[in-house]
PDB file of C-alpha atoms in Angstrom:
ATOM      1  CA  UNK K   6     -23.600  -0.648   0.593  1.00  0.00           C
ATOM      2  CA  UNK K   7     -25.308   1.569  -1.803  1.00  0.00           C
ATOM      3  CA  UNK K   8     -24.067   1.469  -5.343  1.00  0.00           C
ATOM      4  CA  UNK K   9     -21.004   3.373  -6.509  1.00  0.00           C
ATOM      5  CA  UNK K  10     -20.559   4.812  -9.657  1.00  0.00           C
ATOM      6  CA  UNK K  11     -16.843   3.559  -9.816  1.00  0.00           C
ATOM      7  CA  UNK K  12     -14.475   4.232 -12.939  1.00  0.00           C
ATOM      8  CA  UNK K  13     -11.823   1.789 -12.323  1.00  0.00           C
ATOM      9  CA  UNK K  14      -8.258   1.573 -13.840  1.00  0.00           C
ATOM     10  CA  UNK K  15      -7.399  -1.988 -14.941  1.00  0.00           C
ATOM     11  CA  UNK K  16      -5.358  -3.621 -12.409  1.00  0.00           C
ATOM     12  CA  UNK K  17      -3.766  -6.886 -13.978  1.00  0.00           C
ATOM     13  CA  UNK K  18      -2.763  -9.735 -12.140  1.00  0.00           C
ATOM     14  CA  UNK K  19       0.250  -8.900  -9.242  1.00  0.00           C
ATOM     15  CA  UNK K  20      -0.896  -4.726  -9.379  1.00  0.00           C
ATOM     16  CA  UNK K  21      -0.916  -3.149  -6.110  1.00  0.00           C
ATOM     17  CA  UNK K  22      -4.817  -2.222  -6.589  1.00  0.00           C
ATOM     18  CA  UNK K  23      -5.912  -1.598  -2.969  1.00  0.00           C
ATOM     19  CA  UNK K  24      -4.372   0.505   0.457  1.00  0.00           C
ATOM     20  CA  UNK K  25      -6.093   0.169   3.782  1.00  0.00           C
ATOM     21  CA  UNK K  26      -5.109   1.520   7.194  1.00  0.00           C
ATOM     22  CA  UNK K  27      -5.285  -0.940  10.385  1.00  0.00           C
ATOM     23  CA  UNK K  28      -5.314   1.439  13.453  1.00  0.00           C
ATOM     24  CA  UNK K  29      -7.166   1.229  16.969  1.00  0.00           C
ATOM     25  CA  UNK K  30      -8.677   4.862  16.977  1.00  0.00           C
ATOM     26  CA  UNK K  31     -10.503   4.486  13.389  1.00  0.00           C
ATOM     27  CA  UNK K  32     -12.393   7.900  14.337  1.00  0.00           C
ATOM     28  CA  UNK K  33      -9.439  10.145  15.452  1.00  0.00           C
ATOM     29  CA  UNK K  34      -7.446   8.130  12.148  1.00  0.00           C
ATOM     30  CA  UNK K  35     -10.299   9.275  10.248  1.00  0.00           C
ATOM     31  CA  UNK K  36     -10.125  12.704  11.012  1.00  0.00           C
ATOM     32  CA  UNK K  37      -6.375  13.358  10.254  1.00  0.00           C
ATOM     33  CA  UNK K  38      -6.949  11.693   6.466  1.00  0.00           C
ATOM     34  CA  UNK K  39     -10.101  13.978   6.105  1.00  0.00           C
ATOM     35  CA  UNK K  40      -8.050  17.182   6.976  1.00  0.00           C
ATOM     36  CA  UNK K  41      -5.003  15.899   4.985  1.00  0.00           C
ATOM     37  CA  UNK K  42      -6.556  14.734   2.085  1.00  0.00           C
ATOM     38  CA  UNK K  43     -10.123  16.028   1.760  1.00  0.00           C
ATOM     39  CA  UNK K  44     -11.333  12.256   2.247  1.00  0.00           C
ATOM     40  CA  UNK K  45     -15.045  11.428   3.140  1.00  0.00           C
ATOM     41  CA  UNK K  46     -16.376   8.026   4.729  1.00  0.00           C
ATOM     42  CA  UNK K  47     -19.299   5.385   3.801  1.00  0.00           C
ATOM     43  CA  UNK K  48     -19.784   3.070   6.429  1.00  0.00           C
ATOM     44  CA  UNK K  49     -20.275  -0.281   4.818  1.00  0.00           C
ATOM     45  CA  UNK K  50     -23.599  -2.367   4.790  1.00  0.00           C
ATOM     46  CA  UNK K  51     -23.927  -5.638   4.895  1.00  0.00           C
ATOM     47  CA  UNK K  52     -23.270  -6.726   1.222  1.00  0.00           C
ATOM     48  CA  UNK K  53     -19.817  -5.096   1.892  1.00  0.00           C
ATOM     49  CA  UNK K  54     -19.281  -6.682   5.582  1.00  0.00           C
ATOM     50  CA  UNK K  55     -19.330  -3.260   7.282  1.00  0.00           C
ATOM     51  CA  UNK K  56     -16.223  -2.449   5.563  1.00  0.00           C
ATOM     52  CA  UNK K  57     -15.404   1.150   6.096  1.00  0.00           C
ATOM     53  CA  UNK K  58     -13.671   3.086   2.676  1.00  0.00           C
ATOM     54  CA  UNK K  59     -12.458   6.326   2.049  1.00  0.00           C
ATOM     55  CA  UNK K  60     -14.077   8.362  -1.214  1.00  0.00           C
ATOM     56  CA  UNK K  61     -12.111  10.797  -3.080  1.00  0.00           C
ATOM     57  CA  UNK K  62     -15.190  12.531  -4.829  1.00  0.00           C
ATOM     58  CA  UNK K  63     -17.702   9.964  -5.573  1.00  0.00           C
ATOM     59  CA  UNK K  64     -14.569   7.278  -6.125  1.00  0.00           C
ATOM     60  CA  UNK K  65     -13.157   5.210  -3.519  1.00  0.00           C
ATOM     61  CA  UNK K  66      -9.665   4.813  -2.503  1.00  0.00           C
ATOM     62  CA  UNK K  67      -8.586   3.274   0.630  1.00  0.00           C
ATOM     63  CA  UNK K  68     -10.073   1.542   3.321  1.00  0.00           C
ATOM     64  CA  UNK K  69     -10.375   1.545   7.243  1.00  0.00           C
ATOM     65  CA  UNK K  70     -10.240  -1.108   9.535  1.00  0.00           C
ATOM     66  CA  UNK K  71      -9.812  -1.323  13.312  1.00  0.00           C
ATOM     67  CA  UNK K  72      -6.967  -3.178  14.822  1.00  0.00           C
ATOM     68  CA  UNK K  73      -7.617  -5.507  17.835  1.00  0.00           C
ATOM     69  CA  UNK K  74      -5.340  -5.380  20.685  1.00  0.00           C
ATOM     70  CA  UNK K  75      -4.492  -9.203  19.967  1.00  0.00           C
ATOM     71  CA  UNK K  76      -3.548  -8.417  16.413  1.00  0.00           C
ATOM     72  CA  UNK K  77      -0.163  -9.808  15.079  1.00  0.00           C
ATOM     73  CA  UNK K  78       0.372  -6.388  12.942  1.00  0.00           C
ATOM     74  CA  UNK K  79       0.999  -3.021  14.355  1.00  0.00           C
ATOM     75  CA  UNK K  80      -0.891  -0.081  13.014  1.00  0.00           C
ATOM     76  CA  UNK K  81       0.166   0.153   9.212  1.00  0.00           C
ATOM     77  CA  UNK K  82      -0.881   1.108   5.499  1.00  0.00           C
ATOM     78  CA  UNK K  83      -1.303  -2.781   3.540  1.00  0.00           C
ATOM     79  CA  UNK K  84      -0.467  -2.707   0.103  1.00  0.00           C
ATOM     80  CA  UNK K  85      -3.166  -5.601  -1.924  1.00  0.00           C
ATOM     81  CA  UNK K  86      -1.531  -7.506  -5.046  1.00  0.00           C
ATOM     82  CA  UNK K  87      -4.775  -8.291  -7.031  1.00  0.00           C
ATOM     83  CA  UNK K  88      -4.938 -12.130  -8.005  1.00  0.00           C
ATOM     84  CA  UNK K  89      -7.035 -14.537  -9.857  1.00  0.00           C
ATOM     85  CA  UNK K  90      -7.529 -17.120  -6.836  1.00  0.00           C
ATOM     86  CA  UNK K  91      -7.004 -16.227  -3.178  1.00  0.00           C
ATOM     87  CA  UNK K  92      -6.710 -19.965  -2.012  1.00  0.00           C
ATOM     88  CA  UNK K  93      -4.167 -20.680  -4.742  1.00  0.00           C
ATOM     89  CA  UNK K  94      -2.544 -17.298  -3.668  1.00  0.00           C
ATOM     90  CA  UNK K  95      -1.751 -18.281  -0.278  1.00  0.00           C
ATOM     91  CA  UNK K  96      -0.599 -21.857  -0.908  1.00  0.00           C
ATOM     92  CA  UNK K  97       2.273 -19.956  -3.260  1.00  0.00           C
ATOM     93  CA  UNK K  98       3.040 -17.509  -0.571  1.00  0.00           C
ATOM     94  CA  UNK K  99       3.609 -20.565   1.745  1.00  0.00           C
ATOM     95  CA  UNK K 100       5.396 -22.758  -0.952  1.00  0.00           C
ATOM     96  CA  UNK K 101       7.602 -19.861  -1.549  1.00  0.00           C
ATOM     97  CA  UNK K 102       9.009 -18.897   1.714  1.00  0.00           C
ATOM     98  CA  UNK K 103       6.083 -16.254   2.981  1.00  0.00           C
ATOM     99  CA  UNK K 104       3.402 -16.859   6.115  1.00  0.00           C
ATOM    100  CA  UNK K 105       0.023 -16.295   5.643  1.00  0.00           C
ATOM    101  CA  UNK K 106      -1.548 -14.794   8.360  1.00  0.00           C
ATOM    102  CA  UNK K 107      -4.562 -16.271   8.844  1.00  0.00           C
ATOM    103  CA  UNK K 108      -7.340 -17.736   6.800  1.00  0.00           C
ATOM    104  CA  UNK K 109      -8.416 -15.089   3.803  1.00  0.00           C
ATOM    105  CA  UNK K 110     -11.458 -12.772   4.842  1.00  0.00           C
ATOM    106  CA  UNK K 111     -14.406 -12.041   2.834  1.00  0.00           C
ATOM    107  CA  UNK K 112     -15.343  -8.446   2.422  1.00  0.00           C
ATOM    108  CA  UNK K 113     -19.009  -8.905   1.914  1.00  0.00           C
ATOM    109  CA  UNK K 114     -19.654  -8.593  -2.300  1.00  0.00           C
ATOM    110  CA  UNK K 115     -15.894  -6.607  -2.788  1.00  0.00           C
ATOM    111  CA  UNK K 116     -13.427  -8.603  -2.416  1.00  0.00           C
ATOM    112  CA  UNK K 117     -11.954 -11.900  -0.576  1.00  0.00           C
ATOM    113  CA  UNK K 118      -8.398 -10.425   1.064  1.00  0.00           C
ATOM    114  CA  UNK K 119      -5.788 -11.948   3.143  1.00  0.00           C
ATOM    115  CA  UNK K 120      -2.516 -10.264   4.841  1.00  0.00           C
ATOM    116  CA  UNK K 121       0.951 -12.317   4.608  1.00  0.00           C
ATOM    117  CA  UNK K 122       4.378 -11.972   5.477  1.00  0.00           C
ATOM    118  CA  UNK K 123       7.028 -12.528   2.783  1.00  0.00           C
ATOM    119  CA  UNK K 124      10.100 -14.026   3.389  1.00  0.00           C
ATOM    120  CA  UNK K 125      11.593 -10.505   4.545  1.00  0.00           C
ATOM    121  CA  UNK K 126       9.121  -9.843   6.796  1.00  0.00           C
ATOM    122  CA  UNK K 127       7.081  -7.320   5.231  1.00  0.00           C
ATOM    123  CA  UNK K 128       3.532  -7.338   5.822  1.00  0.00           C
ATOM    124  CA  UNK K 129       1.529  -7.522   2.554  1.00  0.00           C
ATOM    125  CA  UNK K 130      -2.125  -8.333   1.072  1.00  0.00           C
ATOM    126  CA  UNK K 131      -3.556 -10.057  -1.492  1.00  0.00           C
ATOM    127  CA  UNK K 132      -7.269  -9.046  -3.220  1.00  0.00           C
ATOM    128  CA  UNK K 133      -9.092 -11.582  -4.793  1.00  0.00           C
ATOM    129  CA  UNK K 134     -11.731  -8.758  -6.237  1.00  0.00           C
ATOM    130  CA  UNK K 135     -15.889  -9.001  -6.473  1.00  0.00           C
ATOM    131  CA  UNK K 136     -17.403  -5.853  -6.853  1.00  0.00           C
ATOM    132  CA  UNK K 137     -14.103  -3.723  -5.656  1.00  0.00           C
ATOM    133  CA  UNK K 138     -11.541  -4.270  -8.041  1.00  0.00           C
ATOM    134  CA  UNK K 139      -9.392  -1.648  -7.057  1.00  0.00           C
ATOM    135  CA  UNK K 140      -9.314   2.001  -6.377  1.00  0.00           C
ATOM    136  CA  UNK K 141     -11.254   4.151  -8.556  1.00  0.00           C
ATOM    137  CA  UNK K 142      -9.203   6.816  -9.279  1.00  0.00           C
ATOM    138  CA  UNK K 143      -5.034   6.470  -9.331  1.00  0.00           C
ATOM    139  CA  UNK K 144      -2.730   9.990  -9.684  1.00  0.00           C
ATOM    140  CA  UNK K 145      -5.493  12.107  -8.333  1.00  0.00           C
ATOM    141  CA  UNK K 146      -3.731  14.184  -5.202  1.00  0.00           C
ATOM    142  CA  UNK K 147      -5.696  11.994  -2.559  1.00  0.00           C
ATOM    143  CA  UNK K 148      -5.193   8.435  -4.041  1.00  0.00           C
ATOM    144  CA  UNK K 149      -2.899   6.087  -4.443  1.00  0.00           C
ATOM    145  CA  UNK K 150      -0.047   6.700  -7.382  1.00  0.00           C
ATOM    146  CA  UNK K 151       2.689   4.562  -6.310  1.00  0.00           C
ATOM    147  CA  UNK K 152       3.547   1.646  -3.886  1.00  0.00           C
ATOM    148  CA  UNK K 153       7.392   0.700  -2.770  1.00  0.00           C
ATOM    149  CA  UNK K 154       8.955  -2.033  -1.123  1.00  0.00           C
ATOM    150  CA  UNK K 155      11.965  -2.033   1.074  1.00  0.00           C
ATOM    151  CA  UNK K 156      13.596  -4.958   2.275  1.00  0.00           C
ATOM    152  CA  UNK K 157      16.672  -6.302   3.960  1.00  0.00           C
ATOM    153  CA  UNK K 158      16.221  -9.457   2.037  1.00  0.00           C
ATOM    154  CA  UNK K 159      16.592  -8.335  -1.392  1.00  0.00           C
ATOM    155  CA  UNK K 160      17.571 -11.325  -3.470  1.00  0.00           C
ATOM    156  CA  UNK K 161      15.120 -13.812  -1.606  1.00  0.00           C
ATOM    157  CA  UNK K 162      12.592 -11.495  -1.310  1.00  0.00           C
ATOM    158  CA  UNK K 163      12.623 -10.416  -5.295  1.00  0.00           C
ATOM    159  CA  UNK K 164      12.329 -14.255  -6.182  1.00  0.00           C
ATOM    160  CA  UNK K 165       9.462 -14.463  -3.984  1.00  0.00           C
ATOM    161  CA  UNK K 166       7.705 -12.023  -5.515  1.00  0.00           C
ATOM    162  CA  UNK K 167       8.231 -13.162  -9.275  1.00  0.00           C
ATOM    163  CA  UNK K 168       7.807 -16.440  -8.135  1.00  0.00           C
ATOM    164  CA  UNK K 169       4.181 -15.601  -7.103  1.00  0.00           C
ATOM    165  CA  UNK K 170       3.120 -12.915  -9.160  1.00  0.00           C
ATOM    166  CA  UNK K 171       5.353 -13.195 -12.290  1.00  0.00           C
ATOM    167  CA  UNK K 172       6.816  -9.887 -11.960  1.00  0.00           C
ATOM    168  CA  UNK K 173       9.784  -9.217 -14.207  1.00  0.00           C
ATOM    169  CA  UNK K 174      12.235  -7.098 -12.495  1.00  0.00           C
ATOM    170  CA  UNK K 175      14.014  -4.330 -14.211  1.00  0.00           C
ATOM    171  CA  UNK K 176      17.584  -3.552 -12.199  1.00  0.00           C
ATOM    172  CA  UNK K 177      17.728   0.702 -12.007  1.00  0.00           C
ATOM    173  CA  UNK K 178      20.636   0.532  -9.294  1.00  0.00           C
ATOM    174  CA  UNK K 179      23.032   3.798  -9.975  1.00  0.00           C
ATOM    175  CA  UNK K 180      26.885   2.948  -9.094  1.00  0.00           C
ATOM    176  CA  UNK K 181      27.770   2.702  -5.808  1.00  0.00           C
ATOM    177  CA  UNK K 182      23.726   2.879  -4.577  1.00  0.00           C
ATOM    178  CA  UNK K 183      21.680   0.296  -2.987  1.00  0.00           C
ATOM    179  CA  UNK K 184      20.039  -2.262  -5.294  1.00  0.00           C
ATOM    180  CA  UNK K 185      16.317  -1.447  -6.157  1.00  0.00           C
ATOM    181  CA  UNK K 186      14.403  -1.705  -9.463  1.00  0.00           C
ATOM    182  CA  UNK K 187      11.008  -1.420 -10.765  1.00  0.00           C
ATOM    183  CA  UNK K 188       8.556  -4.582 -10.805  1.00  0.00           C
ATOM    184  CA  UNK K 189       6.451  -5.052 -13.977  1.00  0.00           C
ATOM    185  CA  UNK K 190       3.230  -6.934 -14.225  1.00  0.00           C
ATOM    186  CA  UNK K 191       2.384  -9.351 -17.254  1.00  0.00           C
ATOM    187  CA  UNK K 192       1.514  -6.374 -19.494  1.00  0.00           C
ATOM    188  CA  UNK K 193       4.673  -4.898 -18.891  1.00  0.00           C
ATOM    189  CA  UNK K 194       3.324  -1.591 -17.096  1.00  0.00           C
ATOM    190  CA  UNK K 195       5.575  -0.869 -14.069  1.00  0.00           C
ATOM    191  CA  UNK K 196       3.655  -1.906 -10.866  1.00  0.00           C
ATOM    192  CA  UNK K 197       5.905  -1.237  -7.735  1.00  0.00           C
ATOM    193  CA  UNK K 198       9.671  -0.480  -6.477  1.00  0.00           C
ATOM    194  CA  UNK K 199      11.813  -2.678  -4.932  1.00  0.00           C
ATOM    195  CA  UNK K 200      14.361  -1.446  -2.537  1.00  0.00           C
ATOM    196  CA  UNK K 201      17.322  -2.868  -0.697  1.00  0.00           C
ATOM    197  CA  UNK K 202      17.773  -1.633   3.247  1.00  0.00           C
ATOM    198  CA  UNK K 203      21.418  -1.265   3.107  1.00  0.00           C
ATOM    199  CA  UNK K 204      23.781  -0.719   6.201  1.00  0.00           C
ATOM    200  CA  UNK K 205      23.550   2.596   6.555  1.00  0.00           C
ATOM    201  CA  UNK K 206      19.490   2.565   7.485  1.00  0.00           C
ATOM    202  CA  UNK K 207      18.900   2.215  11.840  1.00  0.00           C
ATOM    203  CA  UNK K 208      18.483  -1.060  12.555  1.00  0.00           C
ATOM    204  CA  UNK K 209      15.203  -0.567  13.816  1.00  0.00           C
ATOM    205  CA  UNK K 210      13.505   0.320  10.750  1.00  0.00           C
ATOM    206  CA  UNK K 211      11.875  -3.297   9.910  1.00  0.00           C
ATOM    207  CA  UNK K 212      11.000  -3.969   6.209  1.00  0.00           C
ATOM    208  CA  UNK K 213       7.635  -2.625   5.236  1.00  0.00           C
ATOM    209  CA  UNK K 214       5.571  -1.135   2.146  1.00  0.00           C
ATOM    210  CA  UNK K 215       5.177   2.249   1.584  1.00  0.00           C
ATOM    211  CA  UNK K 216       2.061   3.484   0.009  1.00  0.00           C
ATOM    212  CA  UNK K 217       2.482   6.915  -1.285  1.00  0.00           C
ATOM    213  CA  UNK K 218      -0.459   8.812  -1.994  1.00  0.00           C
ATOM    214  CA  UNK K 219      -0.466  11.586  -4.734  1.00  0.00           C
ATOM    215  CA  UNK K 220      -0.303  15.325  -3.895  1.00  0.00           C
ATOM    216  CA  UNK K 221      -0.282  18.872  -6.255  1.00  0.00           C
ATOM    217  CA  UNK K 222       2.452  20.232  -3.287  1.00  0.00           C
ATOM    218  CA  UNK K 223       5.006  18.124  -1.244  1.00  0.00           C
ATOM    219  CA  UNK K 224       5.603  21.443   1.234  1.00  0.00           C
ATOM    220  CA  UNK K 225       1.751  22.679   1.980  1.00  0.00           C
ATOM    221  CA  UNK K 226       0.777  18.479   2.503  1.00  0.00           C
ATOM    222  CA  UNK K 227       4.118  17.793   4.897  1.00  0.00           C
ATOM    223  CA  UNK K 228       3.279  21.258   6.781  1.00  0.00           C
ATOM    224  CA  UNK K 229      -0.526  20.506   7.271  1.00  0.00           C
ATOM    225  CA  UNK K 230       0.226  16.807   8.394  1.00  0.00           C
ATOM    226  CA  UNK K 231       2.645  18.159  10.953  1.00  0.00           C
ATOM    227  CA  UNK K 232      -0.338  20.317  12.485  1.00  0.00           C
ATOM    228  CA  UNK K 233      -2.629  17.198  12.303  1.00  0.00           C
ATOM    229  CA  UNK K 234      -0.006  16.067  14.366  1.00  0.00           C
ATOM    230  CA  UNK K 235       1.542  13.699  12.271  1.00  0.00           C
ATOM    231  CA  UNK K 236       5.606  13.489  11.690  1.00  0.00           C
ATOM    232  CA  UNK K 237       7.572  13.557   9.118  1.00  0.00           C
ATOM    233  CA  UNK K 238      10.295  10.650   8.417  1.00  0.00           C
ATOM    234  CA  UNK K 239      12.392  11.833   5.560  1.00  0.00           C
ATOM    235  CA  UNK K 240      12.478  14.194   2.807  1.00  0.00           C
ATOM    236  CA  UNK K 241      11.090  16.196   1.315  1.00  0.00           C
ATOM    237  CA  UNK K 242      13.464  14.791  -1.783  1.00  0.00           C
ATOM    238  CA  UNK K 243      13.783  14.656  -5.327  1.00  0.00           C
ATOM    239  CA  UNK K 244      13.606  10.482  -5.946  1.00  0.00           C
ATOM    240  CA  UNK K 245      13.363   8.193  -8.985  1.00  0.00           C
ATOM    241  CA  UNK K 246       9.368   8.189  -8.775  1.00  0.00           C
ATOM    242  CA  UNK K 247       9.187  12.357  -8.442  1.00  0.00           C
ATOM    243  CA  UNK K 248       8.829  14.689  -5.424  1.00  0.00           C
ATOM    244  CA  UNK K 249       8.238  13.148  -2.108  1.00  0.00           C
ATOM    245  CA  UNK K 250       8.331  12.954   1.623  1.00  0.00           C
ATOM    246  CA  UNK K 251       7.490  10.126   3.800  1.00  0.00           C
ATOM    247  CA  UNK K 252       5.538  10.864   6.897  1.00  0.00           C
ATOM    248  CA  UNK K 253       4.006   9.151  10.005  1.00  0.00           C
ATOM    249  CA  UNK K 254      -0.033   8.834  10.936  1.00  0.00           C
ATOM    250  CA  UNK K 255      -0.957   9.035  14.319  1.00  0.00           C
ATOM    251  CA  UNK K 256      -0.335   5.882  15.261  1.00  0.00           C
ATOM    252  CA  UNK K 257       3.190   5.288  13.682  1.00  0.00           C
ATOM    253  CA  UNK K 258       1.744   4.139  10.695  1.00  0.00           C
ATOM    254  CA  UNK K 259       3.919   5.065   7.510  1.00  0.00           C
ATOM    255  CA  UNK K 260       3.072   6.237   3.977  1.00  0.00           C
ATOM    256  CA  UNK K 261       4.423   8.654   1.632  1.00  0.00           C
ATOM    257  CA  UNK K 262       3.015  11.796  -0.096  1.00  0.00           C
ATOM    258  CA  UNK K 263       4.016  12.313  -3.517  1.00  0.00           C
ATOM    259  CA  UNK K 264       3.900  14.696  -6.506  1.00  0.00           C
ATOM    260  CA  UNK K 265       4.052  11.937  -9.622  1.00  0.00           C
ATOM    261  CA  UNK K 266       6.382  11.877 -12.381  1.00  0.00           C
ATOM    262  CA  UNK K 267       3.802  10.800 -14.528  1.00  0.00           C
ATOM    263  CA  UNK K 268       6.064  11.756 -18.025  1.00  0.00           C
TER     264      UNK K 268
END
């Protein structure tokens, strides 16, 4: 892969520093994020593995793989936790109640990843980084600005997660709300939410990350991702991280679009 002139934010140990999108149609998937978010493609080489990512400008911010008809996952956005060690990464997972899925995967020069399950069945990665440390641009409309879990399993699911990553949780539940609150990394920066799936969600929504990408207008993004022929899910609201809705791909695949509270 030809070199990149990437600016990247710091992303300490336990930040959500990477999205990509597992889907079976990577062209027609490709297409919709161009049109939504103005997204081009560099095909990876062989330093990189043939790993496909998505450039915002000259800056890259997601990548694309193509799911296998045998895989275990359905087509999704994966939130990656950065860490140190990946080997050491997935013996905690296991130790701690999670399932690794698989052995971890080397991305060429960028990074060594592996997906896992935690123990409330969300899918997740982990990014051991080389070359790719993260995304190179954060808050931009087009990138990443804000990852959230929800989860049926709240209690066991937040001790996982500190457990592993040594995120201090900060409680922000309002009276008579679910529980959620606001994970913070070692340098106390807030990294991620954490949301409870209370009884009055459909049972069929399973617990899952939500990567929500950054946009100047919640309105014009949800009404030009309903042409592409995407759907949208719920909103648009007025939540605790700023303006959003959360929308469908075209393969079910789930992520938010977001106008950042960045105050």
């Amino acid at each position: 892969m030809r070199d990149l002139a990437i600016t990247v934010p710091h992303y300490p140990y336990g930040a959500p520093c990477w999205v990509d999108l597992l889907v079976s149609d990577v062209d027609r998937a490709q297409r919709f994020y161009t049109e939504l978010f103005g997204w081009r493609w560099l095909t990876g080489d062989a330093a990189s593995g043939g790993y496909t990512m998505a450039l915002l400008g000259d800056q890259p911010v997601a990548g694309v793989s193509r799911r296998p008809p045998s895989a275990p996952v359905p087509s999704q956005w994966t939130t990656y936790l950065r860490v140190g060690d990946i080997s050491v990464a997935a013996h905690a997972i296991a130790t701690y109640g999670g399932r690794p899925l698989g052995r971890p995967v080397q991305i060429g020069a960028l990074a060594r990843t592996m997906v896992a399950v935690d123990p409330g069945g969300a899918y997740f990665g982990v990014w051991e980084p080389g070359d790719l440390p993260g995304s190179g641009t954060l808050d931009r409309p087009g990138s990443l600005t804000w990852n959230e879990l929800l989860t049926r399993d709240y209690d066991a699911v937040l001790d996982f997660y500190e457990n592993i990553f040594a995120h201090g949780f900060i409680d922000e539940t309002e009276d008579g709300g679910p529980r959620w609150s606001t994970a913070h990394t070692g340098d106390g920066n807030p990294a991620y939410g954490l949301a409870e799936i209370d009884a009055d969600w459909p049972l069929e929504i399973p617990a899952h990350w939500v990567t929500h990408f950054a946009t100047d207008s919640v309105v014009s993004t949800v009404a030009h991702a309903l042409d592409l022929g995407g759907k949208l899910l719920q909103g648009p609201f007025d939540g605790p991280y700023g303006l959003g809705a959360v929308l469908s791909g075209l393969e079910g695949e789930v992520f938010s679009v977001l106008v950042p509270d960045l105050d």
